[in-house]
Short mmCIF file of C-alpha atoms in Angstrom, two decimals:
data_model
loop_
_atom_site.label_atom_id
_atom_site.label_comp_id
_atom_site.label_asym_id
_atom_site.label_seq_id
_atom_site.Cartn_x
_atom_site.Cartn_y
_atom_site.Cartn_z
CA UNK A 1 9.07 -15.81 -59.10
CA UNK A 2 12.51 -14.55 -60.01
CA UNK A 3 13.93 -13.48 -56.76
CA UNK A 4 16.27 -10.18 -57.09
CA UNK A 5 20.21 -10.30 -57.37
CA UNK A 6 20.67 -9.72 -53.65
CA UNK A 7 17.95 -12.61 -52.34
CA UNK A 8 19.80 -14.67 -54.65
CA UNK A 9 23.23 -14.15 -52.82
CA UNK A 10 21.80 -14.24 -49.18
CA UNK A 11 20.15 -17.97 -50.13
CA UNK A 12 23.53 -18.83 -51.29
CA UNK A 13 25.08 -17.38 -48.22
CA UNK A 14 22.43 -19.24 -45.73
CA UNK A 15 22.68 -22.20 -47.74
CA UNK A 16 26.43 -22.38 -47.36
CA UNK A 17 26.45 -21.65 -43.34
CA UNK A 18 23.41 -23.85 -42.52
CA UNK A 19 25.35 -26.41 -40.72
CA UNK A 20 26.52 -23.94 -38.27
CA UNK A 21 23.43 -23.17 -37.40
CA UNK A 22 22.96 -23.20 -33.64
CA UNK A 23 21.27 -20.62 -30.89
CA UNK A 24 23.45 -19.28 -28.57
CA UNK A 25 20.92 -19.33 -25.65
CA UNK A 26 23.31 -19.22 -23.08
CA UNK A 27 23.18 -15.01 -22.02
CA UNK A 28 18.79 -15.63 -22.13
CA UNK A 29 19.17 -18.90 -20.12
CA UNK A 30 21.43 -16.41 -17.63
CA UNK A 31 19.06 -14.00 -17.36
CA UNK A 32 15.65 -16.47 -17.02
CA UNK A 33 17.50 -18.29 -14.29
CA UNK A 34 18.16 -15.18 -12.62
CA UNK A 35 15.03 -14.03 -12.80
CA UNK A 36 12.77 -16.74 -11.87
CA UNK A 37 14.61 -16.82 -8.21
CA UNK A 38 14.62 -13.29 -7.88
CA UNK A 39 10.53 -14.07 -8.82
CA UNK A 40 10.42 -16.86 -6.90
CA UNK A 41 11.88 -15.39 -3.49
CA UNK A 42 9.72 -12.19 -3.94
CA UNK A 43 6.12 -13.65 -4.08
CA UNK A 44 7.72 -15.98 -1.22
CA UNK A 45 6.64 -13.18 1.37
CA UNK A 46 3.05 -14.06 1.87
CA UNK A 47 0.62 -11.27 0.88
CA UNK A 48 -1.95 -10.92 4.01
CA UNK A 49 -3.94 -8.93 2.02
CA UNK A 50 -6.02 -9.42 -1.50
CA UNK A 51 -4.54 -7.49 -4.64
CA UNK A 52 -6.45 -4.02 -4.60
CA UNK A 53 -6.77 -3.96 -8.44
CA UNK A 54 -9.96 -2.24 -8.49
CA UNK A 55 -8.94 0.86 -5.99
CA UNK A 56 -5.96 3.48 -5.08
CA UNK A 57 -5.22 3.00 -2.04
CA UNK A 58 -4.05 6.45 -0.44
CA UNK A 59 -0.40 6.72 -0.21
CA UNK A 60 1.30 6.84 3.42
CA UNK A 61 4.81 6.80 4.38
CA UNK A 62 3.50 3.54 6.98
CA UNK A 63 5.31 0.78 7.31
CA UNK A 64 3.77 -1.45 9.81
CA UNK A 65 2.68 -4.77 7.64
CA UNK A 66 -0.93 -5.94 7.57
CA UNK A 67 -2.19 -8.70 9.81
CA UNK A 68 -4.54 -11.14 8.79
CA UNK A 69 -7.94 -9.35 9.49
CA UNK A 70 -11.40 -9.34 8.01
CA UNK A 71 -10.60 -6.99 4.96
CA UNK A 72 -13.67 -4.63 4.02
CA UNK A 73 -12.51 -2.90 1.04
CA UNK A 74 -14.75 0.43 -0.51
CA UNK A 75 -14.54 0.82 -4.01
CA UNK A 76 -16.03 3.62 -5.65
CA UNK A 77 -19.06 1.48 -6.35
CA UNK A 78 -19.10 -1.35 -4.31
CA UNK A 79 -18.55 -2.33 -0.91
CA UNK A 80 -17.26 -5.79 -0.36
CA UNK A 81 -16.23 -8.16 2.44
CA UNK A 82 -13.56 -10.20 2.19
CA UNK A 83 -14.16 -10.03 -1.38
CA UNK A 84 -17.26 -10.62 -1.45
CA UNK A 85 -19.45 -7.67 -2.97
CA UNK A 86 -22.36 -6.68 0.06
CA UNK A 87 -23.66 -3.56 -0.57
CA UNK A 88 -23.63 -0.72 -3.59
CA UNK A 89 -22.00 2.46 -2.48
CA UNK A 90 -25.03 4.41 -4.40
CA UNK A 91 -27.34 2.63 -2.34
CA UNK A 92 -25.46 3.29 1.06
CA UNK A 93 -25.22 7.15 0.06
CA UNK A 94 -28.51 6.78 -1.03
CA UNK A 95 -30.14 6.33 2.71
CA UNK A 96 -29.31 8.62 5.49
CA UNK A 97 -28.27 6.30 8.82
CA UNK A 98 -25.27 5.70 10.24
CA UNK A 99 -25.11 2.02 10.06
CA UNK A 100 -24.87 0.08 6.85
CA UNK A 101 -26.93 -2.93 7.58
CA UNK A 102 -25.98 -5.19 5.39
CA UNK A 103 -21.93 -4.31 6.01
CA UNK A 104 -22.60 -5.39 9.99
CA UNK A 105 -24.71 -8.62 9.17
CA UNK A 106 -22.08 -9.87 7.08
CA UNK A 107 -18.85 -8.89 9.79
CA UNK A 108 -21.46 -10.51 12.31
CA UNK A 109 -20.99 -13.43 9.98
CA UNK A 110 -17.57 -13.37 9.91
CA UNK A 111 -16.82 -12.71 13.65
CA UNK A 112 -18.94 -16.33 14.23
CA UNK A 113 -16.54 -17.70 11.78
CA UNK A 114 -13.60 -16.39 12.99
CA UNK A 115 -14.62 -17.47 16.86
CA UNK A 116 -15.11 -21.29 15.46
CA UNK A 117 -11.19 -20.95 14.58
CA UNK A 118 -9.91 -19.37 17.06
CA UNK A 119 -10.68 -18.41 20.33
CA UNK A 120 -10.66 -14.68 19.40
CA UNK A 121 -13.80 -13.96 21.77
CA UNK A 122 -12.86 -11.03 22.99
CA UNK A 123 -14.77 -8.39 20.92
CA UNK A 124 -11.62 -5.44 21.59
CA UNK A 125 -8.71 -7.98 20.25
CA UNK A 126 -11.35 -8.20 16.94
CA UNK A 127 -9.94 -6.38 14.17
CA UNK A 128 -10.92 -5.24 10.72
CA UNK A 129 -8.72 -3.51 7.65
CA UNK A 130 -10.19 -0.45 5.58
CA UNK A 131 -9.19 -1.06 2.37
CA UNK A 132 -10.91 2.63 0.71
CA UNK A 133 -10.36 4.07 -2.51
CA UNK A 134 -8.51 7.53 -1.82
CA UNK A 135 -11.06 9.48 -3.43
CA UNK A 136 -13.89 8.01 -0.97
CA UNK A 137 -15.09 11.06 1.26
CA UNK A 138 -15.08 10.94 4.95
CA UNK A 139 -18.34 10.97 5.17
CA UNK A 140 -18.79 7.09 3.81
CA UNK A 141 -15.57 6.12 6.15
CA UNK A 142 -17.22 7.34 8.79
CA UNK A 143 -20.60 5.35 8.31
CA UNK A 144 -18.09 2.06 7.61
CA UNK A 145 -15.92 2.36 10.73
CA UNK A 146 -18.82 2.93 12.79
CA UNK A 147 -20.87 0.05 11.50
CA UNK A 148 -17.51 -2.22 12.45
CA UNK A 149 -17.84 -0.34 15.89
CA UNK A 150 -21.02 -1.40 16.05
CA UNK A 151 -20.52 -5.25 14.76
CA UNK A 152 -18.18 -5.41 18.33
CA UNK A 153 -15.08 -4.88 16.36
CA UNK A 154 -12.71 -3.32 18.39
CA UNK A 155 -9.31 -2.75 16.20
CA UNK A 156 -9.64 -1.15 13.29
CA UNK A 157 -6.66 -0.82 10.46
CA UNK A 158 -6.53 1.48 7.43
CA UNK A 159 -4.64 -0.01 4.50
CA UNK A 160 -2.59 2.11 2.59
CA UNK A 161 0.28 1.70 -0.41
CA UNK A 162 3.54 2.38 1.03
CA UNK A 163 6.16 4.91 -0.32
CA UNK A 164 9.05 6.76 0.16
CA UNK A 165 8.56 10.49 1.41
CA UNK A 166 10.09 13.30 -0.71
CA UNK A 167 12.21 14.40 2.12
CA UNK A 168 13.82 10.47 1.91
CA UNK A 169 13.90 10.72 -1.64
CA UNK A 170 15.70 13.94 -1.95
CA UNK A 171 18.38 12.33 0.78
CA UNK A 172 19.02 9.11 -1.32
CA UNK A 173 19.20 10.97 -4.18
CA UNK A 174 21.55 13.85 -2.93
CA UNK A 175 23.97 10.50 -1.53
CA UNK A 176 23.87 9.06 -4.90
CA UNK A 177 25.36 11.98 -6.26
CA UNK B 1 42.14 -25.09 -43.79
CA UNK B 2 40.15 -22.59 -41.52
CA UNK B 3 36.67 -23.72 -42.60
CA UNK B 4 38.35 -27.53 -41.66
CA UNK B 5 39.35 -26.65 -38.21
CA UNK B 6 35.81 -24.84 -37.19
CA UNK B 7 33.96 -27.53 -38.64
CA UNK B 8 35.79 -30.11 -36.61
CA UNK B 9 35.43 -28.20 -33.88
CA UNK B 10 31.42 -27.86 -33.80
CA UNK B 11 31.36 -31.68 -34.33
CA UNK B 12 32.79 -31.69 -30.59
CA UNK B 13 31.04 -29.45 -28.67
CA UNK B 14 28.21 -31.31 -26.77
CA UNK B 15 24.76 -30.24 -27.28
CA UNK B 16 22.81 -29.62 -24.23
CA UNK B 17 19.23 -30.72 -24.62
CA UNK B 18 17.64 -27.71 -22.86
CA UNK B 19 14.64 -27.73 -24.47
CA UNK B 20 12.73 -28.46 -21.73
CA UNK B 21 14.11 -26.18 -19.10
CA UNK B 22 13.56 -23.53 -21.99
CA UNK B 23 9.68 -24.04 -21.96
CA UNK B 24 10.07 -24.54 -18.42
CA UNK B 25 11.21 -21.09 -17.73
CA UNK B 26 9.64 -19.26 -20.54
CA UNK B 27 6.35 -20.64 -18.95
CA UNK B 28 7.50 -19.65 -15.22
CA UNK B 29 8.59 -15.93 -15.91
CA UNK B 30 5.54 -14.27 -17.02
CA UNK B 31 3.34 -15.89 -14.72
CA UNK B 32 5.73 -14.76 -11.81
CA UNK B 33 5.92 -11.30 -13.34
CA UNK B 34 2.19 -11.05 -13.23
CA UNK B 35 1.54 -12.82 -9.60
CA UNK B 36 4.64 -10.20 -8.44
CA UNK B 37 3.51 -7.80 -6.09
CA UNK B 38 5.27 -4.26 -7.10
CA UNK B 39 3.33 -1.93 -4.79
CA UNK B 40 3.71 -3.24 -1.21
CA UNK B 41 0.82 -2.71 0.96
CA UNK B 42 1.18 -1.31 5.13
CA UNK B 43 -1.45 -0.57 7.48
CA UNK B 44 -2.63 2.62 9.52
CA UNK B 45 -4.02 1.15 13.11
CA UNK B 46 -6.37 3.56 15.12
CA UNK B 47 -6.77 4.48 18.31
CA UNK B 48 -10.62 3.84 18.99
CA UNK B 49 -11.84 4.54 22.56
CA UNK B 50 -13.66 1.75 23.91
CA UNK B 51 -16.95 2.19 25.02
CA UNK B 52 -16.01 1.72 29.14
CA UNK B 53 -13.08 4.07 29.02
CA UNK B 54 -14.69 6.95 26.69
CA UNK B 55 -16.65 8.20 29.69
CA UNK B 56 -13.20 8.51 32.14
CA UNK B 57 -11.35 10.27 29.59
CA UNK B 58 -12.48 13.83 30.21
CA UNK B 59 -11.10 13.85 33.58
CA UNK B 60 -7.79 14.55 32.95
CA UNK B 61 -7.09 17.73 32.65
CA UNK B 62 -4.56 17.56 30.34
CA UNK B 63 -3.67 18.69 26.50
CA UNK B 64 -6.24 16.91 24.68
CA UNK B 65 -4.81 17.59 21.26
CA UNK B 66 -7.32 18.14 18.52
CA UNK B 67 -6.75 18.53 14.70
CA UNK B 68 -9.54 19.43 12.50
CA UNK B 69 -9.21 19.04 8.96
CA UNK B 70 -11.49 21.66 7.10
CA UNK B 71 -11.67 22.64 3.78
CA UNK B 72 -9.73 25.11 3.96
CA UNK B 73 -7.62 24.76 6.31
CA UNK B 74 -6.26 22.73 9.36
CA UNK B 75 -6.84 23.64 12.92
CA UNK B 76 -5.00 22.49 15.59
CA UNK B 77 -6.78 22.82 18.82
CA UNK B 78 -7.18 21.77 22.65
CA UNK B 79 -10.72 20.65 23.91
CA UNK B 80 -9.90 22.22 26.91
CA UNK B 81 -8.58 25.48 26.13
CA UNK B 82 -10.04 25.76 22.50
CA UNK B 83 -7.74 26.58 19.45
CA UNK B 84 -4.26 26.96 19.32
CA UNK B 85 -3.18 27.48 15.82
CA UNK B 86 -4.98 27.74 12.07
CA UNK B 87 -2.83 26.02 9.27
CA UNK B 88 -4.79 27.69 6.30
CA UNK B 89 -4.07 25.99 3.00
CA UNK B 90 -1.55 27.21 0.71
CA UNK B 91 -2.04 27.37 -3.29
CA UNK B 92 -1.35 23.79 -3.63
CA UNK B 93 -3.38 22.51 -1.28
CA UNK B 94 -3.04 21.57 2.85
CA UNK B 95 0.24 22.66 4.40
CA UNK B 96 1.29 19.44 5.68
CA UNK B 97 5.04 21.11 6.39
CA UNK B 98 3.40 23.57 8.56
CA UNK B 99 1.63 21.25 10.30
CA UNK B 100 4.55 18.77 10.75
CA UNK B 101 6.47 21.51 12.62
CA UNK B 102 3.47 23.11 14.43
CA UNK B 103 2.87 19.72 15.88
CA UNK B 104 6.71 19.62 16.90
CA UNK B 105 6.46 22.60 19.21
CA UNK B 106 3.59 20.89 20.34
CA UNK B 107 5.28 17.89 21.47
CA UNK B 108 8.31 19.78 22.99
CA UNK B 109 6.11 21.35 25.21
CA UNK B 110 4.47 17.89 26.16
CA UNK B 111 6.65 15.33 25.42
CA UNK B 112 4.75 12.21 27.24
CA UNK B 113 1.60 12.97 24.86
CA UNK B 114 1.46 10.32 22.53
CA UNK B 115 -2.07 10.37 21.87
CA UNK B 116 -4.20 12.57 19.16
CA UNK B 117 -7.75 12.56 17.83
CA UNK B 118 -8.59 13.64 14.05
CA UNK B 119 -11.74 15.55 13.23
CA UNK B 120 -12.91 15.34 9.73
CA UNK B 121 -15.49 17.47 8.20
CA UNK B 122 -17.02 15.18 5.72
CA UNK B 123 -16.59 15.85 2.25
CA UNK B 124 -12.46 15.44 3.27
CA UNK B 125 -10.91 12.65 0.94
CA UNK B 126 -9.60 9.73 2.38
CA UNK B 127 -6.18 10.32 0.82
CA UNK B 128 -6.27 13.42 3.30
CA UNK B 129 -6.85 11.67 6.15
CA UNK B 130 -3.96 9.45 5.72
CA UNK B 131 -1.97 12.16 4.72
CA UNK B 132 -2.91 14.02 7.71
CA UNK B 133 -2.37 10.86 10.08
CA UNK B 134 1.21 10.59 8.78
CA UNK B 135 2.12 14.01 9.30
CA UNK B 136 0.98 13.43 13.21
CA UNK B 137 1.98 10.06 13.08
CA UNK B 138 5.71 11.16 13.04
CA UNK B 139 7.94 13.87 11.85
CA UNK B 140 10.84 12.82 9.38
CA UNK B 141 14.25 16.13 9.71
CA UNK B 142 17.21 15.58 7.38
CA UNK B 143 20.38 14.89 9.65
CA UNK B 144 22.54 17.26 7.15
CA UNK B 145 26.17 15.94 8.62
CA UNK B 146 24.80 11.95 7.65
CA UNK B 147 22.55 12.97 5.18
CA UNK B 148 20.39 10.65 6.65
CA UNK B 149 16.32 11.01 7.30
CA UNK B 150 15.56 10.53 10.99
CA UNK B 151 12.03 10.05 12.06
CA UNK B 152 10.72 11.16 15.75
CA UNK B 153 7.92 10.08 16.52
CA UNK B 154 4.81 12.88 17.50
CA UNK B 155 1.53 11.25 18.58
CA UNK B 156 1.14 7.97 16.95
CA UNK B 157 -2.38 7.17 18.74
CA UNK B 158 -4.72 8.50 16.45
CA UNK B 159 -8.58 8.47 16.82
CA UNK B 160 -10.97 9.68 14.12
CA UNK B 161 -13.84 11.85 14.84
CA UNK B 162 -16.49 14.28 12.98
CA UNK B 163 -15.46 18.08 13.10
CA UNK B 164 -17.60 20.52 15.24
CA UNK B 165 -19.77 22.60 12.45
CA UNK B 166 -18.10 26.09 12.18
CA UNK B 167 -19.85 29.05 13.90
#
């Protein structure tokens, strides 16, 4: 193939600098070693509780950080303990009671577990985390913090995302300015 | 002479053989950028009455602060002495501002109340409820001279209840 006039004089212009050919990796090596101990010191701070990838959480200006808890989490389709998928929210609207049997049988479950570790007997110091979807209606809460009432557990915790308030934001920014 | 000099001078540079640490980090940073946590997650504690002490409670003859959350609008209310004050909505929704400084002249007027309960009718998103349970939670002012947000802290005890059905 006969390669056009200016191919021609950038192979002649490679061919005559190829010796000097050499990365300079030194800026990206900067910037990687930077970043892997920014990286490394942020997931350092131990995350309590799992990664809600499936679910908002509501947003609340909070800031008290999660304990380690039994974690009941309500999707919009599932409801799951500790990860671990119990009950479909379509059969829970589905009947009319109060209590979600198979939600208490399983924090039963896990309140026997938890006492063999520790010696957390005391059913007020129990405590469970609401991780809900902020779409879910009150009416589902309700029947989920009342079934942990009802398993004897006596704290309960909402999880939430954190953020800044507009009232903070509108200060920082008016300071930056 | 030019082209002799730079020549020269590559052959003494030292070559560091960071290969290695290359794959090394090329391999670390993406898998710390996806295990990275952006969105950091805080809790909401309530205020449940026990069973023993939900029977004494009614004795005191106190403000027993009430906020219902309706569709329509938020009442603020005393199970004593009945309502106090309707927050109807505004266009965009609740009027969390209104209630924020409602609940202010509520505290002024009892300032060792630290505890409220939350009535929710119950087609009321959760997102509301928190929303709601920050605004009683605490109220954040703008200190204009510091430009600084305090917060003050309203009635941080918050139990959740079912709203009476409107009459």
């Amino acid at each position: 193939m006969r390669s056009s006039g200016r191919a021609a004089r950038m192979d002649r212009h490679h061919k005559r600098h190829k010796r000097n050919v050499a990365l300079n990796l030194v800026s990206l090596m900067d910037i990687f070693t930077i970043l892997v101990f920014f990286l490394l010191v942020n997931s350092s701070e131990v995350q309590t509780l799992p990664n809600a990838r499936d679910l908002e959480l509501p947003e609340s200006i909070a800031e008290q950080r999660p304990r380690e808890t039994v974690v009941v989490m309500v999707t919009d389709s599932d409801l799951l303990v500790q990860g671990r998928s119990v009950a479909l929210i379509a059969d829970i609207t589905s009947r009319n009671e109060l209590i979600i049997p198979e939600l208490k049988a399983e924090l039963q479950r896990q309140s026997e577990r938890m006492l063999r570790q520790s010696t957390q007997d005391d059913p007020l110091e129990r405590e469970v985390t609401i991780m809900g979807d902020k779409e879910i209606p009150y009416s589902l809460l309700r029947r989920v913090m009342a079934t942990a009432t009802d398993a004897d557990y006596g704290r309960l915790s909402l999880a939430v995302a954190q953020t800044t308030s507009d009232l903070r934001l509108a200060a920082f920014n008016s300071a930056g300015q | 002479m030019s082209l002799l000099r730079s020549r020269n001078r590559h052959r003494e540079t030292v070559e560091l053989n960071i290969t290695a640490f290359m794959n090394l980090m090329v391999i670390l940073v993406p898998f710390l950028l996806i295990t990275a946590v952006f969105s950091q997650v805080s809790i909401l504690e309530l205020n449940l009455p026990a069973d023993g002490t939900a029977a004494a409670e009614p004795a005191e003859p106190e403000l027993q602060l009430e906020i219902t959350i309706r569709g329509t609008s938020i009442d603020v209310g005393d199970r004593g002495t009945g309502l106090l004050a309707v927050i109807e909505n505004t266009p965009e929704g609740y009027d969390f501002d209104g209630l924020g400084s409602y609940l202010q002249q509520v505290k002024q007027r009892f300032p060792d109340k630290s505890d409220a309960t939350l009535l929710l009718e119950p087609e009321i998103s959760y997102q509301t409820l928190v929303a709601v349970m920050d605004r009683v939670r605490v109220i954040e002012q703008l200190n204009e001279g510091a430009n600084q947000v305090v917060a003050y802290e309203l009635f941080p005890e918050i139990a959740i209840g079912d709203a009476p059905v409107r009459n």
